[in-house]
mmCIF file of C-alpha atoms in Angstrom:
data_model
loop_
_atom_site.group_PDB
_atom_site.id
_atom_site.type_symbol
_atom_site.label_atom_id
_atom_site.label_comp_id
_atom_site.label_asym_id
_atom_site.label_seq_id
_atom_site.Cartn_x
_atom_site.Cartn_y
_atom_site.Cartn_z
ATOM 1 C CA MET A 79 -96.770 82.695 28.047
ATOM 2 C CA LYS A 80 -98.127 83.044 24.435
ATOM 3 C CA GLN A 81 -96.763 82.912 21.612
ATOM 4 C CA ASN A 82 -96.635 85.418 18.228
ATOM 5 C CA ILE A 83 -99.114 88.217 20.260
ATOM 6 C CA PHE A 84 -96.542 91.513 18.475
ATOM 7 C CA GLU A 85 -95.671 92.056 14.407
ATOM 8 C CA LYS A 86 -92.725 91.942 13.678
ATOM 9 C CA ILE A 87 -92.097 96.152 13.096
ATOM 10 C CA ALA A 88 -90.769 96.768 9.794
ATOM 11 C CA ILE A 89 -88.556 99.605 9.263
ATOM 12 C CA LEU A 90 -89.122 101.572 6.134
ATOM 13 C CA PRO A 91 -85.698 101.531 3.215
ATOM 14 C CA ALA A 92 -84.740 105.235 3.754
ATOM 15 C CA TYR A 93 -85.595 106.408 0.332
ATOM 16 C CA ARG A 94 -89.021 106.202 1.541
ATOM 17 C CA GLN A 95 -88.033 107.180 4.969
ATOM 18 C CA VAL A 96 -87.269 110.579 3.351
ATOM 19 C CA ALA A 97 -90.033 111.013 0.606
ATOM 20 C CA ASP A 98 -92.155 110.463 3.407
ATOM 21 C CA ALA A 99 -90.504 113.351 4.692
ATOM 22 C CA ILE A 100 -90.831 115.335 1.487
ATOM 23 C CA GLU A 101 -94.880 113.645 1.326
ATOM 24 C CA ALA A 102 -96.296 114.917 4.692
ATOM 25 C CA GLN A 103 -94.605 118.636 4.808
ATOM 26 C CA ILE A 104 -96.377 119.166 1.987
ATOM 27 C CA MET A 105 -99.375 117.070 3.375
ATOM 28 C CA LYS A 106 -99.738 119.446 6.313
ATOM 29 C CA GLY A 107 -98.964 122.581 3.571
ATOM 30 C CA GLU A 108 -95.261 123.639 4.998
ATOM 31 C CA ILE A 109 -95.085 123.533 0.765
ATOM 32 C CA LYS A 110 -97.302 125.100 -0.886
ATOM 33 C CA PRO A 111 -97.625 124.210 -4.880
ATOM 34 C CA GLU A 112 -94.969 125.218 -7.107
ATOM 35 C CA GLU A 113 -93.084 126.017 -3.916
ATOM 36 C CA PRO A 114 -89.493 124.494 -4.599
ATOM 37 C CA ILE A 115 -87.845 121.970 -2.029
ATOM 38 C CA GLY A 116 -84.646 122.792 -3.293
ATOM 39 C CA THR A 117 -82.117 120.401 -5.399
ATOM 40 C CA GLU A 118 -80.503 116.775 -4.832
ATOM 41 C CA ALA A 119 -78.165 118.545 -3.704
ATOM 42 C CA ASP A 120 -79.563 120.576 -1.220
ATOM 43 C CA LEU A 121 -81.547 117.877 0.651
ATOM 44 C CA VAL A 122 -78.569 114.930 0.758
ATOM 45 C CA ALA A 123 -77.467 117.757 2.816
ATOM 46 C CA GLN A 124 -80.568 118.174 4.908
ATOM 47 C CA PHE A 125 -81.337 114.251 5.375
ATOM 48 C CA GLY A 126 -77.314 112.874 5.843
ATOM 49 C CA VAL A 127 -78.564 110.398 3.429
ATOM 50 C CA ASN A 128 -76.977 109.615 -0.084
ATOM 51 C CA ARG A 129 -77.705 110.805 -3.139
ATOM 52 C CA SER A 130 -79.091 107.396 -4.656
ATOM 53 C CA THR A 131 -81.415 107.458 -1.394
ATOM 54 C CA VAL A 132 -82.908 110.976 -2.376
ATOM 55 C CA ARG A 133 -82.780 110.346 -6.004
ATOM 56 C CA GLU A 134 -85.185 107.507 -5.163
ATOM 57 C CA GLY A 135 -87.005 109.307 -2.854
ATOM 58 C CA ILE A 136 -88.168 111.990 -4.768
ATOM 59 C CA ARG A 137 -89.095 109.201 -7.882
ATOM 60 C CA LEU A 138 -91.357 107.697 -5.992
ATOM 61 C CA LEU A 139 -92.760 111.127 -5.946
ATOM 62 C CA GLU A 140 -93.224 112.198 -8.817
ATOM 63 C CA GLN A 141 -94.234 108.922 -10.497
ATOM 64 C CA SER A 142 -97.725 110.422 -7.756
ATOM 65 C CA GLY A 143 -97.487 113.519 -8.992
ATOM 66 C CA MET A 144 -96.753 115.015 -6.276
ATOM 67 C CA LEU A 145 -92.712 117.041 -7.608
ATOM 68 C CA ARG A 146 -92.102 118.051 -10.742
ATOM 69 C CA ARG A 147 -88.364 119.249 -11.933
ATOM 70 C CA GLY A 148 -87.634 122.501 -12.835
ATOM 71 C CA GLU A 149 -84.820 124.877 -14.118
ATOM 72 C CA LYS A 150 -81.204 124.491 -12.932
ATOM 73 C CA ARG A 151 -82.591 120.549 -11.414
ATOM 74 C CA ARG A 152 -84.068 122.729 -9.096
ATOM 75 C CA LEU A 153 -87.260 120.509 -7.370
ATOM 76 C CA TYR A 154 -90.727 121.701 -7.339
ATOM 77 C CA VAL A 155 -93.584 120.877 -5.512
ATOM 78 C CA SER A 156 -96.338 119.970 -8.391
ATOM 79 C CA LEU A 157 -100.819 119.255 -7.588
ATOM 80 C CA PRO A 158 -101.185 115.246 -9.270
ATOM 81 C CA GLY A 159 -103.103 116.152 -12.139
ATOM 82 C CA TYR A 160 -106.755 114.142 -12.526
ATOM 83 C CA ASP A 161 -105.529 111.801 -15.537
ATOM 84 C CA LYS A 162 -102.317 110.761 -13.988
ATOM 85 C CA LEU A 163 -104.778 109.536 -9.942
ATOM 86 C CA ALA A 164 -107.434 107.984 -12.295
ATOM 87 C CA THR A 165 -104.787 105.801 -14.330
ATOM 88 C CA ARG A 166 -103.639 104.565 -11.401
ATOM 89 C CA ILE A 167 -106.619 103.752 -9.568
ATOM 90 C CA SER A 168 -107.464 102.247 -12.738
ATOM 91 C CA ARG A 169 -104.635 99.502 -13.084
ATOM 92 C CA SER A 170 -105.055 98.815 -9.344
ATOM 93 C CA LEU A 171 -109.210 98.168 -10.081
ATOM 94 C CA VAL A 172 -108.000 95.653 -12.790
ATOM 95 C CA LEU A 173 -104.980 93.973 -10.893
ATOM 96 C CA HIS A 174 -108.188 93.931 -8.141
ATOM 97 C CA LYS A 175 -110.254 91.322 -10.948
ATOM 98 C CA VAL A 176 -112.607 94.157 -10.698
ATOM 99 C CA THR A 177 -115.888 93.062 -13.061
ATOM 100 C CA PHE A 178 -117.953 95.273 -15.770
ATOM 101 C CA ARG A 179 -121.135 93.553 -12.561
ATOM 102 C CA GLU A 180 -118.945 96.811 -10.307
ATOM 103 C CA LEU A 181 -118.053 98.921 -12.227
ATOM 104 C CA VAL A 182 -121.593 99.323 -14.086
ATOM 105 C CA GLU A 183 -123.504 100.168 -9.888
ATOM 106 C CA THR A 184 -120.779 103.001 -9.885
ATOM 107 C CA LEU A 185 -122.156 104.335 -13.399
ATOM 108 C CA GLU A 186 -125.616 104.313 -11.919
ATOM 109 C CA ILE A 187 -124.733 105.840 -8.779
ATOM 110 C CA LEU A 188 -122.090 108.539 -9.817
ATOM 111 C CA GLU A 189 -122.880 109.237 -13.805
ATOM 112 C CA PRO A 190 -126.615 110.224 -13.730
ATOM 113 C CA ASN A 191 -125.821 112.928 -10.263
ATOM 114 C CA THR A 192 -122.865 114.436 -11.531
ATOM 115 C CA ILE A 193 -125.572 114.889 -15.098
ATOM 116 C CA ALA A 194 -127.692 116.372 -11.819
ATOM 117 C CA MET A 195 -124.494 118.624 -10.982
ATOM 118 C CA ALA A 196 -123.909 119.370 -13.893
ATOM 119 C CA ALA A 197 -127.015 120.972 -15.248
ATOM 120 C CA LYS A 198 -126.886 123.315 -12.122
ATOM 121 C CA ASN A 199 -123.315 124.401 -12.427
ATOM 122 C CA ILE A 200 -122.317 124.398 -16.553
ATOM 123 C CA THR A 201 -121.222 127.153 -18.239
ATOM 124 C CA ASN A 202 -120.912 128.478 -21.222
ATOM 125 C CA GLU A 203 -118.246 128.186 -22.097
ATOM 126 C CA GLN A 204 -117.839 124.881 -20.845
ATOM 127 C CA LEU A 205 -121.292 124.259 -23.207
ATOM 128 C CA ASP A 206 -119.487 125.054 -26.294
ATOM 129 C CA ARG A 207 -116.651 122.932 -25.707
ATOM 130 C CA MET A 208 -119.920 120.075 -25.437
ATOM 131 C CA GLU A 209 -121.590 120.843 -28.603
ATOM 132 C CA LYS A 210 -118.182 121.278 -30.518
ATOM 133 C CA ASN A 211 -117.358 117.613 -29.010
ATOM 134 C CA ILE A 212 -120.901 116.070 -30.611
ATOM 135 C CA GLU A 213 -120.201 118.091 -33.647
ATOM 136 C CA GLN A 214 -116.725 115.799 -34.565
ATOM 137 C CA THR A 215 -118.713 113.143 -33.278
ATOM 138 C CA GLU A 216 -121.109 113.451 -35.817
ATOM 139 C CA GLU A 217 -118.126 113.713 -38.416
ATOM 140 C CA LEU A 218 -116.167 110.745 -36.821
ATOM 141 C CA LEU A 219 -118.896 108.306 -36.173
ATOM 142 C CA GLU A 220 -117.886 105.638 -38.816
ATOM 143 C CA ASP A 221 -114.070 106.510 -37.793
ATOM 144 C CA ARG A 222 -114.242 103.913 -34.270
ATOM 145 C CA ASP A 223 -111.523 104.487 -32.188
ATOM 146 C CA MET A 224 -111.448 107.968 -32.312
ATOM 147 C CA LEU A 225 -115.491 107.619 -31.551
ATOM 148 C CA SER A 226 -114.133 106.059 -28.167
ATOM 149 C CA LYS A 227 -111.737 108.794 -27.160
ATOM 150 C CA LEU A 228 -114.561 112.130 -28.541
ATOM 151 C CA ASP A 229 -117.364 109.422 -26.127
ATOM 152 C CA MET A 230 -114.035 109.966 -23.458
ATOM 153 C CA GLU A 231 -113.942 113.704 -23.337
ATOM 154 C CA TYR A 232 -117.874 113.770 -22.900
ATOM 155 C CA HIS A 233 -118.004 112.879 -19.858
ATOM 156 C CA SER A 234 -114.922 113.876 -18.134
ATOM 157 C CA LEU A 235 -116.670 117.366 -19.575
ATOM 158 C CA ILE A 236 -119.966 116.483 -18.277
ATOM 159 C CA ALA A 237 -117.990 115.279 -14.624
ATOM 160 C CA GLU A 238 -115.369 118.952 -15.308
ATOM 161 C CA ALA A 239 -119.519 121.582 -15.404
ATOM 162 C CA ALA A 240 -120.326 119.552 -12.390
ATOM 163 C CA ASP A 241 -117.463 121.235 -10.450
ATOM 164 C CA ASN A 242 -117.544 119.129 -7.450
ATOM 165 C CA LYS A 243 -113.536 117.986 -7.571
ATOM 166 C CA VAL A 244 -114.866 114.511 -6.108
ATOM 167 C CA PHE A 245 -116.923 113.623 -8.248
ATOM 168 C CA LEU A 246 -114.111 114.336 -11.291
ATOM 169 C CA LEU A 247 -112.023 111.993 -9.707
ATOM 170 C CA ALA A 248 -114.380 110.076 -8.260
ATOM 171 C CA ARG A 249 -115.579 108.951 -12.125
ATOM 172 C CA GLU A 250 -112.509 109.755 -13.912
ATOM 173 C CA PRO A 251 -110.693 106.338 -12.931
ATOM 174 C CA ALA A 252 -114.090 104.244 -13.653
ATOM 175 C CA GLY A 253 -113.894 105.819 -17.661
ATOM 176 C CA LEU A 254 -110.456 105.167 -18.450
ATOM 177 C CA LEU A 255 -112.062 101.826 -18.202
ATOM 178 C CA ILE A 256 -115.351 101.903 -20.009
ATOM 179 C CA TYR A 257 -113.282 103.503 -23.455
ATOM 180 C CA PRO A 258 -112.042 99.800 -24.912
ATOM 181 C CA ALA A 259 -115.406 99.010 -23.334
ATOM 182 C CA THR A 260 -116.936 101.739 -25.947
ATOM 183 C CA GLN A 261 -114.820 99.960 -28.509
ATOM 184 C CA TYR A 262 -114.796 96.284 -28.611
ATOM 185 C CA ILE A 263 -119.381 97.652 -28.378
ATOM 186 C CA PHE A 264 -119.512 99.796 -31.577
ATOM 187 C CA GLU A 265 -117.658 96.901 -33.497
ATOM 188 C CA ALA A 266 -120.558 94.614 -32.092
ATOM 189 C CA VAL A 267 -123.235 96.271 -32.255
ATOM 190 C CA PRO A 268 -123.754 98.698 -35.637
ATOM 191 C CA GLU A 269 -126.071 100.689 -34.559
ATOM 192 C CA ALA A 270 -123.958 101.578 -31.497
ATOM 193 C CA PRO A 271 -122.753 104.595 -32.469
ATOM 194 C CA SER A 272 -125.615 106.355 -33.636
ATOM 195 C CA ARG A 273 -127.105 105.191 -30.845
ATOM 196 C CA LEU A 274 -124.560 107.332 -29.313
ATOM 197 C CA LEU A 275 -125.173 110.257 -30.434
ATOM 198 C CA ASP A 276 -128.483 110.500 -30.003
ATOM 199 C CA ALA A 277 -128.039 110.453 -26.764
ATOM 200 C CA HIS A 278 -125.630 112.941 -26.562
ATOM 201 C CA LYS A 279 -127.383 115.572 -27.867
ATOM 202 C CA LYS A 280 -130.421 114.913 -26.079
ATOM 203 C CA MET A 281 -128.305 115.062 -22.991
ATOM 204 C CA PHE A 282 -126.284 118.281 -24.085
ATOM 205 C CA GLU A 283 -129.918 119.911 -24.590
ATOM 206 C CA ALA A 284 -131.564 119.813 -20.383
ATOM 207 C CA LEU A 285 -128.285 120.533 -19.694
ATOM 208 C CA LYS A 286 -128.109 123.682 -22.120
ATOM 209 C CA THR A 287 -131.664 124.099 -20.711
ATOM 210 C CA LYS A 288 -130.854 123.176 -17.402
ATOM 211 C CA ASP A 289 -133.645 120.846 -17.011
ATOM 212 C CA VAL A 290 -131.401 118.273 -13.983
ATOM 213 C CA GLU A 291 -135.093 115.632 -14.155
ATOM 214 C CA LEU A 292 -133.831 115.432 -17.923
ATOM 215 C CA ALA A 293 -130.344 115.312 -17.958
ATOM 216 C CA ARG A 294 -130.760 112.438 -15.553
ATOM 217 C CA THR A 295 -132.858 110.987 -17.435
ATOM 218 C CA TRP A 296 -131.655 110.460 -20.952
ATOM 219 C CA MET A 297 -128.484 109.234 -18.744
ATOM 220 C CA ASP A 298 -129.938 106.138 -16.832
ATOM 221 C CA LYS A 299 -131.245 105.508 -20.399
ATOM 222 C CA HIS A 300 -127.248 105.987 -21.691
ATOM 223 C CA VAL A 301 -125.791 103.867 -18.724
ATOM 224 C CA ARG A 302 -128.345 100.994 -20.106
ATOM 225 C CA ASP A 303 -127.525 101.448 -22.850
ATOM 226 C CA PHE A 304 -123.369 100.629 -22.240
ATOM 227 C CA VAL A 305 -124.584 97.596 -20.313
ATOM 228 C CA LYS A 306 -127.057 96.457 -23.739
ATOM 229 C CA GLY A 307 -124.155 96.735 -25.640
ATOM 230 C CA LEU A 308 -121.916 94.913 -23.240
ATOM 231 C CA LEU A 309 -123.959 92.105 -23.152
ATOM 232 C CA ARG A 310 -124.138 91.802 -27.012
ATOM 233 C CA THR A 311 -120.195 91.766 -27.460
ATOM 234 C CA GLY A 312 -120.583 88.487 -25.129
ATOM 235 C CA ALA A 313 -119.199 90.334 -22.159
ATOM 236 C CA ASN A 314 -119.298 88.141 -19.430
ATOM 237 C CA LEU A 315 -120.903 90.756 -15.927
ATOM 238 C CA ASP A 316 -119.723 88.707 -13.471
ATOM 239 C CA GLY A 317 -116.217 88.230 -15.144
ATOM 240 C CA PRO A 318 -112.834 90.196 -14.276
ATOM 241 C CA ILE A 319 -112.304 93.056 -16.774
ATOM 242 C CA ALA A 320 -110.742 91.568 -19.245
ATOM 243 C CA LYS A 321 -107.412 92.110 -19.832
ATOM 244 C CA PRO A 322 -107.688 94.083 -22.674
ATOM 245 C CA HIS A 323 -108.000 97.606 -20.642
ATOM 246 C CA LEU A 324 -104.911 97.114 -18.165
ATOM 247 C CA ASP A 325 -102.764 96.679 -22.296
ATOM 248 C CA HIS A 326 -104.890 99.763 -23.158
ATOM 249 C CA LEU A 327 -103.712 101.712 -19.813
ATOM 250 C CA LEU A 328 -99.790 100.817 -19.909
ATOM 251 C CA SER A 329 -100.405 102.518 -22.432
ATOM 252 C CA LEU A 330 -101.074 105.772 -22.320
ATOM 253 C CA ASP A 331 -98.515 108.599 -22.005
ATOM 254 C CA THR A 332 -98.487 108.226 -18.030
ATOM 255 C CA TYR A 333 -96.586 106.886 -15.298
ATOM 256 C CA LEU A 334 -97.238 104.217 -11.957
#
């Protein structure tokens, strides 16, 4: 008889079973966003477990953004925000030791296609917000920290304008990893801020006139500029993304 044909059965802890049971009802649409699911005491009675088990299960769902607390200790179903989801994925990417080359290869696919969709779907209100971002960028060109934040905001606006939730969620984790890298580039490459501003202006004009190919062309150039800047900082494209990126993600006002 062969030995070790079967693996040991893993028994989930009770709090995990509580979280999974609630999540299953949410995913099936039995409980919809903003609908209440009761209080901790209600759930203790329904699941037949102790309060600490329910509390730990709820904690997992709160961290994932699927539950929130309201008045009188009531719990409500919520939609996980893009920022929470993106931050969790970004941390996972760093911990899995993704490289700058892998990040760049992803940007080369996502960013030009995202701006091409944005050129077709962008609204006047989104154009106004983008124009204000460019004005702020021009005013704060010497403020490297603010410049990085404005750059991240600019690209998030493009993703929003694409009007595709999958694209928006797909590019946000990469965007969070780019943010600290742009700060290194601004410090190492004196002309980087002005080149960034020029590219943003060119992309804005293409979006304003709904010129899909011009928007794509300028985004391609923008991504190539990012790679050149990375190389000038001395970054190893084939090495894992550095620890400062993880430190930055841990400093964000979101949690695992």
